């Protein structure tokens, strides 16, 4: 490459032809300031560079009609169509102008700079195309990769009739199909084409469906682009909403699904209800999700009926405990089977000690593993299984199912922060505080820095839990307002009892117990409506014990110790917690029995509460007057993380 020494108006040699040297960003900004009499803002400069590729005469042509206002302060197509870049840059004369324009038009509509493809699209001889491409590059109409400079692309399309654009586009798409191009590849090549065209709309629709499981964000973009190209918007709006929800654009999905549900009937209404309900649950508004599901459930839609049962149980509606929906003649697919098993698992969690629930939920995860990226549900079976495991003291099962869910992308991108936050919860309970903090940070990254309502509550509760377990009173004070705000903005539900408990304990530590008393009462009422199920009630009462001890409220202990003792007859987890609660009360009363303390601590470690075990041992060691007992307790405490 060589220049002619003419500064920013110099030329470069490309394939033996002279072409304009591209201006850099600073030179474009300077030229714009000189041409307009004032400086363009940075956004406008970036837009001008992108539009023109820095080709000096293109920059000047665009600026000739610019008013300097807004990010793209010019009417590029009109300006450049009148200016005709093919005449001005490529030096085309009347004889070869039509063929060159056809070539640039084909390139601007997605044809690759492949002479064989371009010859097929334009009807020219491959040798003619081979000779024309360097001329277009040298003139600055094409970038180094052979794509048409945006300003030129717009100009050529603006000066070509719509019928002609449509005909050439059809040939481009047909040729790419004949050469084995996939819908995704063709959609990428034609992504910048903004015309109504049936083949273009069909390619984008097929590409969106192909990408739904692997990249729902791109799928959502393509569904919208297909509608812009003339696809039936009503036929695609729920696909678009579902892909947007899976990608994490819950606001967009909520608006679109709500608008459809307001006017739709039948299967279309059921689809809208399922998307809207899932988004509402993600926002921590599961009572609203239940209300959305119910009309479609009552109308007989099986899938929505199952989802209503799930949401109804989460909000304490006991009639959903035995609800069943028959699929009838419908042959259930993987998602149908996984959804049914997830709901059945939640129902089983309310019976007895809930011992059969985890197995059913793990089965739901296994069924969904191969299709889980595109399954939009109010929660993933993996998250529900992890919650059940945590409520049963089986943190190892929670870790396994959550890591597997992250590995296979279960639930799509929108579910990944949820899975990471639940992993953080298991680490926090076990005293692995650095791991927990790392998972919260990873969850925030996966969420793009902004959590949905449900995840926000868990994240802020973990902030409190980490500060409390680190004996960081200042950190606890700093984290408190955001956690309280996340709690009070959402009604209590069955699947948010853990963060509620953590917030309640932090409130007791800060002397703010009255601020969460109503939520604790609502949780007790919800559990009562469901028959005080052992699995879900035990952690609720354990947190109640902790809050009562911190608040020095012995009068509040009995309402939590007694249910734990009763549940201990059917639940090993409850047995460990009841024993620990009883010993803790004795320790705080000055009665330290080292054998009992060590037994209770071992029980806590066995159910994934190593930090609590260390804390109990530490309190006991500090309160015994027997030096030998104190040393023994301290040695026992060294085997478990200590706390304040």
Coordinates of C-alpha atoms in Angstrom, one line a residue:
X1 CA 0.0 0.0 0.0
X2 CA 1.3 3.5 -0.8
X3 CA 0.0 7.0 -0.6
X4 CA 0.4 10.0 -2.9
X5 CA 1.4 12.4 -0.1
X6 CA -1.7 14.5 -0.3
X7 CA -2.6 14.3 3.4
X8 CA -6.1 13.3 4.3
X9 CA -7.1 13.7 0.6
X10 CA -4.4 11.2 -0.4
X11 CA -5.0 8.0 -2.3
X12 CA -4.1 4.4 -1.6
X13 CA -3.4 1.7 -4.1
X14 CA -5.8 -1.2 -3.8
X15 CA -5.6 -4.0 -6.3
X16 CA -3.8 -1.7 -8.6
X17 CA -6.4 1.1 -8.5
X18 CA -6.3 4.4 -6.8
X19 CA -8.8 4.9 -4.0
X20 CA -9.5 7.5 -1.3
X21 CA -7.5 7.2 1.9
X22 CA -10.0 6.8 4.8
X23 CA -10.0 9.6 7.4
X24 CA -9.6 8.7 11.0
X25 CA -12.1 9.8 13.7
X26 CA -10.2 12.9 14.6
X27 CA -10.0 14.0 10.9
X28 CA -13.7 13.3 10.4
X29 CA -14.5 15.5 13.4
X30 CA -12.3 18.3 12.2
X31 CA -13.8 18.2 8.7
X32 CA -17.3 18.3 10.2
X33 CA -16.4 21.2 12.4
X34 CA -14.9 23.1 9.4
X35 CA -17.9 22.2 7.1
X36 CA -20.6 23.0 9.6
X37 CA -19.1 25.9 11.5
X38 CA -19.5 24.1 14.8
X39 CA -18.4 20.8 16.3
X40 CA -20.5 17.6 16.2
X41 CA -21.0 15.8 19.4
X42 CA -19.2 12.5 19.9
X43 CA -22.2 10.3 19.0
X44 CA -22.7 12.2 15.7
X45 CA -19.0 11.8 14.8
X46 CA -19.2 8.1 15.5
X47 CA -22.3 7.8 13.3
X48 CA -20.6 9.7 10.5
X49 CA -17.5 7.5 10.6
X50 CA -19.6 4.3 10.6
X51 CA -21.8 5.6 7.8
X52 CA -19.0 6.7 5.4
X53 CA -16.0 4.5 6.3
X54 CA -14.1 7.8 6.5
X55 CA -14.1 8.2 2.7
X56 CA -13.4 11.9 2.3
X57 CA -15.9 12.7 -0.5
X58 CA -18.6 10.6 1.2
X59 CA -18.0 12.6 4.4
X60 CA -18.3 15.8 2.5
X61 CA -21.4 14.7 0.7
X62 CA -23.2 13.7 3.9
X63 CA -22.1 17.0 5.6
X64 CA -23.4 19.1 2.7
X65 CA -27.0 18.6 3.9
X66 CA -26.4 18.1 7.6
X67 CA -27.9 20.4 10.2
X68 CA -25.7 19.1 13.1
X69 CA -28.6 18.1 15.3
X70 CA -29.1 14.6 16.8
X71 CA -27.0 11.4 16.5
X72 CA -27.4 11.3 12.7
X73 CA -28.1 14.9 11.6
X74 CA -28.6 14.2 7.9
X75 CA -30.9 12.6 5.4
X76 CA -28.3 10.3 4.0
X77 CA -30.3 8.4 1.4
X78 CA -31.8 11.5 -0.1
X79 CA -28.5 13.4 -0.1
X80 CA -26.4 10.5 -1.5
X81 CA -29.0 9.3 -4.0
X82 CA -29.0 12.8 -5.6
X83 CA -25.2 12.9 -5.4
X84 CA -24.8 9.3 -6.8
X85 CA -21.7 7.7 -5.2
X86 CA -21.2 5.4 -8.2
X87 CA -20.6 8.3 -10.5
X88 CA -18.6 10.3 -8.0
X89 CA -16.4 7.6 -6.5
X90 CA -16.2 4.8 -9.0
X91 CA -16.1 7.1 -12.0
X92 CA -18.8 5.1 -13.7
X93 CA -19.9 6.4 -17.1
X94 CA -23.3 6.0 -18.7
X95 CA -22.4 2.7 -20.3
X96 CA -21.3 0.7 -17.3
X97 CA -23.3 2.6 -14.6
X98 CA -26.4 0.2 -14.7
X99 CA -24.3 -3.0 -14.3
X100 CA -22.2 -1.5 -11.5
X101 CA -25.3 -0.3 -9.7
X102 CA -26.8 -3.7 -10.0
X103 CA -23.7 -5.2 -8.5
X104 CA -23.6 -2.8 -5.6
X105 CA -27.3 -3.3 -5.0
X106 CA -26.8 -7.1 -4.8
X107 CA -23.9 -6.6 -2.3
X108 CA -26.0 -4.1 -0.3
X109 CA -28.8 -6.7 0.0
X110 CA -26.6 -9.4 1.5
X111 CA -24.8 -11.0 -1.4
X112 CA -21.2 -12.0 -0.5
X113 CA -18.3 -10.5 -2.5
X114 CA -18.0 -13.9 -4.3
X115 CA -17.8 -13.5 -8.1
X116 CA -19.7 -16.8 -8.6
X117 CA -22.6 -15.7 -6.4
X118 CA -22.7 -12.1 -7.8
X119 CA -22.7 -13.4 -11.3
X120 CA -25.7 -15.6 -10.5
X121 CA -27.6 -12.8 -8.9
X122 CA -26.8 -10.1 -11.5
X123 CA -26.7 -12.2 -14.6
X124 CA -23.2 -11.0 -15.4
X125 CA -20.2 -13.0 -16.4
X126 CA -17.9 -14.0 -13.5
X127 CA -14.9 -12.4 -15.2
X128 CA -16.8 -9.1 -15.4
X129 CA -17.5 -9.3 -11.6
X130 CA -13.9 -10.1 -10.9
X131 CA -12.9 -6.9 -12.7
X132 CA -15.5 -4.7 -11.1
X133 CA -14.9 -5.6 -7.4
X134 CA -11.5 -3.9 -7.2
X135 CA -12.9 -0.9 -8.9
X136 CA -15.6 -0.6 -6.2
X137 CA -13.1 -1.1 -3.4
X138 CA -10.7 1.4 -4.9
X139 CA -13.5 3.9 -5.1
X140 CA -14.3 3.5 -1.4
X141 CA -17.7 2.0 -1.9
X142 CA -16.8 -1.3 -0.3
X143 CA -15.1 -1.9 3.0
X144 CA -12.1 -4.3 3.4
X145 CA -14.4 -7.2 4.0
X146 CA -16.3 -6.6 0.8
X147 CA -19.4 -5.1 2.4
X148 CA -20.9 -1.9 1.0
X149 CA -20.2 1.2 3.0
X150 CA -23.5 2.0 4.8
X151 CA -24.0 5.4 3.3
X152 CA -23.5 4.0 -0.2
X153 CA -25.8 1.1 0.6
X154 CA -28.6 3.5 1.6
X155 CA -28.0 5.7 -1.4
X156 CA -28.2 2.9 -4.0
X157 CA -31.3 1.4 -2.4
X158 CA -32.9 4.9 -2.3
X159 CA -32.4 5.4 -6.0
X160 CA -33.7 2.0 -6.9
X161 CA -37.4 1.2 -7.3
X162 CA -39.0 -1.0 -4.6
X163 CA -39.9 -3.7 -7.2
X164 CA -36.3 -3.8 -8.4
X165 CA -35.0 -4.1 -4.8
X166 CA -37.4 -6.9 -4.1
X167 CA -36.4 -8.8 -7.2
X168 CA -32.7 -8.6 -6.5
X169 CA -33.2 -9.5 -2.9
X170 CA -35.2 -12.6 -3.9
X171 CA -32.4 -13.7 -6.1
X172 CA -29.8 -13.1 -3.4
X173 CA -31.8 -15.2 -0.9
X174 CA -32.4 -17.9 -3.4
X175 CA -28.8 -18.1 -4.5
X176 CA -27.6 -18.3 -0.8
X177 CA -30.2 -21.1 -0.2
X178 CA -29.0 -23.0 -3.3
X179 CA -25.4 -22.7 -2.0
X180 CA -26.4 -24.3 1.3
X181 CA -26.7 -21.3 3.5
X182 CA -28.7 -21.9 6.7
X183 CA -31.5 -19.6 7.8
X184 CA -29.3 -18.1 10.5
X185 CA -26.5 -17.4 8.0
X186 CA -28.8 -15.8 5.5
X187 CA -30.5 -13.8 8.2
X188 CA -27.1 -12.5 9.3
X189 CA -26.1 -11.5 5.8
X190 CA -29.4 -9.6 5.2
X191 CA -29.7 -8.2 8.8
X192 CA -29.4 -4.6 7.5
X193 CA -32.0 -4.9 4.8
X194 CA -35.1 -3.0 5.8
X195 CA -37.8 -3.8 3.2
X196 CA -41.0 -5.9 3.2
X197 CA -40.2 -9.1 1.5
X198 CA -41.8 -12.5 2.0
X199 CA -38.7 -14.6 1.6
X200 CA -36.8 -12.3 3.9
X201 CA -39.5 -12.5 6.5
X202 CA -39.5 -16.3 6.2
X203 CA -35.7 -16.6 6.6
X204 CA -35.7 -14.4 9.7
X205 CA -38.6 -16.4 11.2
X206 CA -36.8 -19.7 10.6
X207 CA -33.6 -18.3 11.9
X208 CA -35.2 -17.0 15.1
X209 CA -36.7 -20.4 15.8
X210 CA -33.4 -22.1 15.2
X211 CA -31.7 -19.7 17.7
X212 CA -34.4 -19.8 20.4
X213 CA -32.6 -22.4 22.6
X214 CA -29.1 -21.3 22.0
X215 CA -29.4 -17.5 21.9
X216 CA -32.9 -16.2 22.8
X217 CA -31.8 -12.6 22.7
X218 CA -30.8 -12.9 19.0
X219 CA -34.0 -14.9 18.5
X220 CA -36.1 -12.0 19.9
X221 CA -34.3 -9.6 17.6
X222 CA -35.0 -11.8 14.6
X223 CA -38.7 -12.3 15.4
X224 CA -39.1 -8.5 15.6
X225 CA -37.1 -8.2 12.3
X226 CA -39.3 -10.8 10.6
X227 CA -42.4 -8.8 11.5
X228 CA -40.7 -5.6 10.1
X229 CA -40.1 -7.5 6.9
X230 CA -43.8 -8.3 6.6
X231 CA -44.3 -11.5 8.6
X232 CA -47.6 -11.9 10.4
X233 CA -47.0 -10.0 13.7
X234 CA -49.9 -11.7 15.4
X235 CA -48.4 -15.1 14.6
X236 CA -45.0 -14.2 16.0
X237 CA -45.8 -11.9 18.9
X238 CA -45.8 -14.7 21.5
X239 CA -42.7 -16.2 20.1
X240 CA -41.1 -12.8 20.4
X241 CA -42.3 -12.3 23.9
X242 CA -41.2 -15.8 25.0
X243 CA -37.7 -15.3 23.5
X244 CA -37.4 -11.9 25.1
X245 CA -38.4 -13.3 28.5
X246 CA -35.8 -16.1 28.2
X247 CA -33.2 -13.6 27.2
X248 CA -33.9 -11.5 30.3
X249 CA -35.8 -8.7 28.7
X250 CA -38.7 -9.2 31.2
X251 CA -40.0 -5.7 30.8
X252 CA -40.5 -6.1 27.0
X253 CA -41.9 -9.6 27.4
X254 CA -44.4 -8.4 30.1
X255 CA -45.7 -5.6 28.0
X256 CA -46.1 -7.7 24.9
X257 CA -47.8 -10.7 26.6
X258 CA -50.1 -8.4 28.6
X259 CA -51.2 -6.7 25.4
X260 CA -51.9 -10.0 23.7
X261 CA -53.8 -11.4 26.7
X262 CA -56.0 -8.3 26.8
X263 CA -57.5 -9.2 23.4
X264 CA -56.8 -12.9 22.8
X265 CA -58.9 -16.0 23.3
X266 CA -58.3 -19.7 23.2
X267 CA -54.8 -21.1 22.7
X268 CA -53.4 -17.7 22.0
X269 CA -54.6 -16.4 25.3
X270 CA -53.2 -19.5 27.1
X271 CA -49.8 -18.8 25.5
X272 CA -49.9 -15.2 26.6
X273 CA -50.9 -16.2 30.1
X274 CA -48.0 -18.6 30.4
X275 CA -45.4 -16.0 29.3
X276 CA -46.9 -13.2 31.4
X277 CA -47.2 -15.5 34.5
X278 CA -43.5 -16.6 34.1
X279 CA -42.4 -13.0 33.9
X280 CA -44.5 -12.0 36.9
X281 CA -43.0 -14.8 39.0
X282 CA -39.5 -13.7 38.0
X283 CA -40.4 -10.3 39.4
X284 CA -41.5 -11.8 42.7
X285 CA -45.2 -11.3 42.0
X286 CA -46.3 -14.9 42.0
X287 CA -49.8 -14.0 43.4
X288 CA -50.4 -11.9 40.3
X289 CA -49.1 -14.9 38.2
X290 CA -51.7 -17.1 39.8
X291 CA -54.4 -14.6 39.0
X292 CA -53.2 -14.5 35.3
X293 CA -53.1 -18.3 35.1
X294 CA -56.5 -19.0 36.7
X295 CA -59.0 -18.0 33.9
X296 CA -57.1 -20.1 31.4
X297 CA -57.0 -23.0 33.8
X298 CA -60.7 -22.8 34.4
X299 CA -61.2 -22.7 30.6
X300 CA -59.5 -26.2 30.5
X301 CA -56.0 -25.4 29.3
X302 CA -53.9 -28.2 30.8
X303 CA -50.5 -26.4 30.9
X304 CA -51.9 -23.2 32.3
X305 CA -53.8 -25.3 34.9
X306 CA -50.7 -26.9 36.1
X307 CA -48.9 -23.6 36.4
X308 CA -51.9 -22.2 38.3
X309 CA -51.5 -25.0 40.8
X310 CA -47.8 -24.2 41.2
X311 CA -48.5 -20.4 41.8
X312 CA -51.5 -21.1 44.0
X313 CA -49.5 -23.3 46.3
X314 CA -46.8 -20.7 46.5
X315 CA -49.3 -18.2 47.7
X316 CA -51.0 -20.5 50.2
X317 CA -54.2 -21.6 48.3
X318 CA -54.8 -25.1 49.8
X319 CA -57.3 -26.1 47.0
X320 CA -54.3 -26.6 44.7
X321 CA -52.8 -29.3 46.9
X322 CA -54.7 -32.1 45.0
X323 CA -55.4 -30.4 41.7
X324 CA -54.8 -32.5 38.6
X325 CA -55.1 -31.9 34.9
X326 CA -55.4 -34.7 32.5
X327 CA -53.7 -34.3 29.1
X328 CA -56.5 -36.4 27.5
X329 CA -55.7 -37.1 23.8
X330 CA -52.7 -34.7 23.9
X331 CA -49.4 -36.5 23.6
X332 CA -47.1 -34.8 26.2
X333 CA -43.7 -33.6 25.2
X334 CA -40.6 -33.2 27.4
X335 CA -41.6 -29.7 28.6
X336 CA -45.1 -31.0 29.4
X337 CA -43.7 -33.9 31.4
X338 CA -41.2 -31.7 33.2
X339 CA -43.9 -29.1 34.1
X340 CA -46.3 -31.7 35.4
X341 CA -43.5 -33.3 37.5
X342 CA -42.4 -29.9 38.9
X343 CA -46.0 -29.2 40.1
X344 CA -46.4 -32.7 41.5
X345 CA -43.1 -32.3 43.4
X346 CA -44.3 -29.1 45.0
X347 CA -47.6 -30.8 46.0
X348 CA -45.6 -33.7 47.5
X349 CA -43.5 -31.3 49.5
X350 CA -46.6 -30.4 51.5
X351 CA -47.3 -33.9 52.6
X352 CA -45.8 -35.4 55.7
X353 CA -42.1 -34.5 55.8
X354 CA -42.1 -33.9 52.1
X355 CA -39.6 -36.7 51.6
X356 CA -40.8 -37.7 48.1
X357 CA -40.7 -34.2 46.7
X358 CA -37.0 -34.0 45.9
X359 CA -36.9 -37.2 43.9
X360 CA -39.8 -36.0 41.8
X361 CA -38.3 -32.6 41.2
X362 CA -34.9 -34.1 40.3
X363 CA -36.8 -36.2 37.8
X364 CA -38.3 -33.1 36.3
X365 CA -34.8 -31.6 35.9
X366 CA -33.6 -34.8 34.2
X367 CA -36.5 -34.7 31.7
X368 CA -36.0 -31.1 30.9
X369 CA -32.2 -31.2 30.6
X370 CA -32.1 -31.5 26.8
X371 CA -34.8 -28.9 26.1
X372 CA -34.4 -26.7 29.1
X373 CA -32.8 -23.7 27.5
X374 CA -36.1 -22.8 25.7
X375 CA -38.5 -23.8 28.5
X376 CA -40.1 -20.7 30.0
X377 CA -41.7 -21.5 33.4
X378 CA -42.4 -19.4 36.5
X379 CA -39.3 -21.1 38.0
X380 CA -37.0 -23.8 36.8
X381 CA -37.3 -27.3 38.3
X382 CA -33.7 -27.0 39.3
X383 CA -34.4 -23.9 41.4
X384 CA -37.4 -25.5 43.0
X385 CA -35.5 -28.7 43.7
X386 CA -32.7 -26.7 45.3
X387 CA -35.2 -24.9 47.5
X388 CA -36.7 -28.1 48.6
X389 CA -33.2 -29.5 49.3
X390 CA -32.3 -26.5 51.3
X391 CA -35.5 -26.7 53.3
X392 CA -34.8 -30.3 54.0
X393 CA -31.1 -29.8 55.1
X394 CA -29.8 -31.5 51.9
X395 CA -27.5 -28.8 50.7
X396 CA -25.3 -31.3 48.7
X397 CA -28.3 -32.1 46.5
X398 CA -28.9 -28.4 46.0
X399 CA -25.3 -27.8 44.9
X400 CA -25.4 -30.7 42.5
X401 CA -28.6 -29.8 40.8
X402 CA -27.7 -26.1 40.5
X403 CA -24.3 -26.7 39.0
X404 CA -25.9 -29.1 36.5
X405 CA -28.5 -26.5 35.6
X406 CA -25.8 -23.9 35.0
X407 CA -23.8 -26.3 32.9
X408 CA -26.8 -27.1 30.6
X409 CA -28.3 -23.6 30.6
X410 CA -31.6 -24.7 32.0
X411 CA -34.2 -22.0 31.8
X412 CA -32.2 -19.8 29.4
X413 CA -30.2 -16.7 30.4
X414 CA -33.0 -15.3 32.5
X415 CA -32.6 -18.3 35.0
X416 CA -28.9 -18.2 35.4
X417 CA -28.8 -15.5 38.1
X418 CA -31.4 -17.5 40.1
X419 CA -29.3 -20.6 40.0
X420 CA -26.1 -18.7 41.0
X421 CA -27.9 -17.0 43.9
X422 CA -29.1 -20.3 45.3
X423 CA -25.6 -21.7 45.0
X424 CA -24.5 -18.6 47.0
X425 CA -27.1 -19.4 49.6
X426 CA -25.8 -22.9 50.1
X427 CA -22.2 -21.6 50.4
X428 CA -23.3 -19.0 52.9
X429 CA -25.1 -21.5 55.2
X430 CA -22.0 -23.7 55.2
X431 CA -19.8 -20.8 56.2
X432 CA -17.9 -20.5 52.8
X433 CA -18.5 -16.8 52.7
X434 CA -15.9 -15.9 50.0
X435 CA -17.5 -18.5 47.7
X436 CA -20.9 -17.1 48.4
X437 CA -19.8 -13.5 47.6
X438 CA -18.2 -14.8 44.4
X439 CA -21.5 -16.4 43.3
X440 CA -23.5 -13.2 44.0
X441 CA -21.1 -11.2 41.9
X442 CA -21.4 -13.8 39.1
X443 CA -25.1 -13.7 39.4
X444 CA -25.1 -9.9 39.0
X445 CA -22.9 -10.2 35.9
X446 CA -25.3 -12.8 34.4
X447 CA -28.2 -10.4 35.1
X448 CA -26.5 -7.5 33.4
X449 CA -26.2 -5.6 36.8
X450 CA -29.9 -5.5 37.4
X451 CA -31.8 -8.3 39.1
X452 CA -35.5 -9.2 38.7
X453 CA -37.6 -8.7 41.8
X454 CA -37.3 -12.3 43.0
X455 CA -33.5 -12.4 42.5
X456 CA -33.1 -9.0 44.1
X457 CA -34.7 -10.2 47.3
X458 CA -32.3 -13.2 47.5
X459 CA -29.3 -11.1 46.6
X460 CA -30.0 -8.5 49.2
X461 CA -30.7 -11.1 51.9
X462 CA -27.4 -12.7 51.1
X463 CA -25.7 -9.3 51.6
X464 CA -27.2 -9.3 55.1
X465 CA -26.2 -12.9 55.7
X466 CA -22.6 -12.4 54.7
X467 CA -22.3 -9.2 56.8
X468 CA -23.8 -10.9 59.8
X469 CA -21.6 -14.0 59.5
X470 CA -18.5 -11.8 59.1
X471 CA -19.3 -9.9 62.3
X472 CA -19.5 -6.8 60.1
X473 CA -22.0 -4.6 61.9
X474 CA -21.2 -1.6 59.7
X475 CA -21.8 -3.8 56.6
X476 CA -25.0 -5.0 58.0
X477 CA -26.2 -1.5 58.6
X478 CA -25.3 -0.5 55.0
X479 CA -27.0 -3.5 53.5
X480 CA -30.2 -3.2 55.6
X481 CA -32.2 -0.5 53.7
X482 CA -31.9 -2.3 50.3
X483 CA -32.8 -5.6 51.7
X484 CA -35.8 -4.2 53.5
X485 CA -36.9 -2.4 50.4
X486 CA -36.7 -5.6 48.4
X487 CA -38.7 -7.4 51.0
X488 CA -41.6 -5.0 51.4
X489 CA -42.1 -4.5 47.7
X490 CA -43.3 -8.1 47.2
X491 CA -45.9 -10.2 48.9
X492 CA -44.7 -13.2 50.9
X493 CA -44.7 -16.5 49.1
X494 CA -43.7 -20.1 49.9
X495 CA -40.5 -19.9 47.8
X496 CA -39.2 -16.7 49.5
X497 CA -39.3 -17.9 53.1
X498 CA -35.5 -18.3 53.2
X499 CA -34.7 -14.6 52.4
X500 CA -37.5 -13.5 54.6
X501 CA -35.9 -15.5 57.5
X502 CA -32.5 -14.0 56.8
X503 CA -33.9 -10.5 56.7
X504 CA -35.8 -11.1 60.0
X505 CA -32.6 -12.3 61.8
X506 CA -30.7 -9.2 60.6
X507 CA -33.6 -7.0 61.7
X508 CA -33.4 -8.5 65.2
X509 CA -29.7 -7.9 65.2
X510 CA -30.3 -4.2 64.3
X511 CA -33.2 -3.7 66.6
X512 CA -35.6 -3.4 63.6
X513 CA -37.7 -6.4 64.3
X514 CA -40.9 -4.5 64.1
X515 CA -40.2 -3.6 60.5
X516 CA -40.6 -7.2 59.4
X517 CA -43.1 -8.5 61.9
X518 CA -46.0 -8.2 59.5
X519 CA -44.1 -10.3 56.9
X520 CA -43.3 -12.9 59.5
X521 CA -47.0 -13.0 60.4
X522 CA -48.0 -13.3 56.7
X523 CA -45.6 -16.2 56.3
X524 CA -47.1 -18.0 59.4
X525 CA -50.6 -17.5 58.0
X526 CA -49.5 -18.8 54.5
X527 CA -48.0 -21.9 56.1
X528 CA -51.1 -22.4 58.3
X529 CA -53.4 -22.3 55.2
X530 CA -51.3 -25.1 53.7
X531 CA -51.5 -27.2 56.9
X532 CA -48.1 -26.1 58.3
X533 CA -46.1 -28.5 56.0
X534 CA -43.0 -29.8 57.8
X535 CA -40.6 -29.2 55.0
X536 CA -41.4 -25.6 54.5
X537 CA -42.1 -24.7 58.2
X538 CA -38.9 -26.0 59.7
X539 CA -36.4 -23.4 58.3
X540 CA -39.1 -20.7 59.0
X541 CA -39.1 -21.7 62.7
X542 CA -35.3 -22.0 62.9
X543 CA -34.9 -18.4 61.7
X544 CA -37.6 -17.5 64.2
X545 CA -35.4 -19.0 67.0
X546 CA -32.4 -17.1 65.8
X547 CA -34.3 -13.8 65.6
X548 CA -35.8 -14.4 69.1
X549 CA -32.4 -15.1 70.6
X550 CA -30.8 -12.1 69.0
X551 CA -33.7 -9.8 70.1
X552 CA -33.5 -11.3 73.6
X553 CA -37.1 -12.3 73.4
X554 CA -37.5 -15.5 75.3
X555 CA -41.3 -15.1 75.1
X556 CA -41.1 -15.5 71.3
X557 CA -39.0 -18.6 71.5
X558 CA -41.8 -21.0 72.4
X559 CA -43.8 -20.4 69.2
X560 CA -40.8 -21.7 67.2
X561 CA -39.2 -24.3 69.5
X562 CA -42.4 -26.2 70.0
X563 CA -43.2 -26.7 66.2
X564 CA -39.5 -27.8 65.7
X565 CA -39.8 -30.4 68.4
X566 CA -43.0 -31.7 66.9
X567 CA -41.6 -31.9 63.5
X568 CA -38.5 -33.7 64.8
X569 CA -40.5 -36.9 65.0
X570 CA -40.7 -37.1 61.2
X571 CA -37.8 -35.0 59.9
X572 CA -34.1 -35.5 60.6
X573 CA -33.5 -31.8 59.6
X574 CA -36.1 -30.7 62.2
X575 CA -34.5 -33.0 64.7
X576 CA -31.1 -31.4 64.3
X577 CA -32.6 -27.9 64.5
X578 CA -34.8 -28.7 67.4
X579 CA -31.8 -30.1 69.3
X580 CA -29.7 -27.1 68.5
X581 CA -32.4 -24.7 69.5
X582 CA -32.9 -26.4 72.8
X583 CA -29.1 -26.4 73.5
X584 CA -28.8 -22.8 72.4
X585 CA -31.4 -21.7 74.9
X586 CA -29.6 -23.6 77.7
X587 CA -26.3 -22.0 76.7
X588 CA -27.7 -18.5 76.7
X589 CA -29.2 -19.3 80.1
X590 CA -25.7 -20.2 81.4
X591 CA -26.2 -24.0 81.4
X592 CA -23.4 -25.4 79.2
X593 CA -23.3 -29.1 78.8
X594 CA -20.3 -29.8 76.5
X595 CA -21.5 -33.2 75.3
X596 CA -24.9 -31.7 74.3
X597 CA -23.3 -28.7 72.6
X598 CA -21.0 -31.0 70.6
X599 CA -23.9 -33.3 69.6
X600 CA -26.0 -30.3 68.5
X601 CA -23.1 -28.8 66.5
X602 CA -22.5 -32.1 64.7
X603 CA -26.2 -32.2 63.9
X604 CA -26.0 -28.8 62.4
X605 CA -22.9 -29.6 60.3
X606 CA -24.7 -32.7 59.0
X607 CA -27.6 -30.6 57.6
X608 CA -25.4 -28.0 55.9
X609 CA -25.3 -25.4 58.7
X610 CA -21.6 -25.4 59.5
X611 CA -21.5 -21.7 60.3
X612 CA -24.4 -22.0 62.8
X613 CA -22.6 -25.0 64.4
X614 CA -19.4 -22.9 64.9
X615 CA -21.5 -20.1 66.3
X616 CA -23.2 -22.3 68.8
X617 CA -19.9 -23.8 70.0
X618 CA -18.3 -20.4 70.2
X619 CA -21.2 -19.1 72.4
X620 CA -20.9 -22.2 74.6
X621 CA -17.2 -21.9 75.1
X622 CA -17.5 -18.2 76.1
X623 CA -20.1 -19.0 78.7
X624 CA -18.6 -22.0 80.5
X625 CA -16.5 -21.6 83.6
X626 CA -14.9 -25.0 83.3
X627 CA -11.6 -24.5 81.6
X628 CA -11.3 -28.1 80.4
X629 CA -14.8 -27.9 78.9
X630 CA -14.0 -24.5 77.3
X631 CA -10.8 -26.0 75.6
X632 CA -12.8 -29.0 74.4
X633 CA -15.5 -26.7 72.9
X634 CA -13.0 -24.5 71.3
X635 CA -11.4 -27.5 69.7
X636 CA -14.8 -28.6 68.4
X637 CA -15.4 -25.1 67.2
X638 CA -12.2 -25.2 65.1
X639 CA -13.8 -27.9 63.1
X640 CA -16.6 -25.6 62.0
X641 CA -16.7 -22.0 60.8
X642 CA -17.1 -19.6 63.7
X643 CA -19.5 -16.6 63.8
X644 CA -20.5 -13.7 66.0

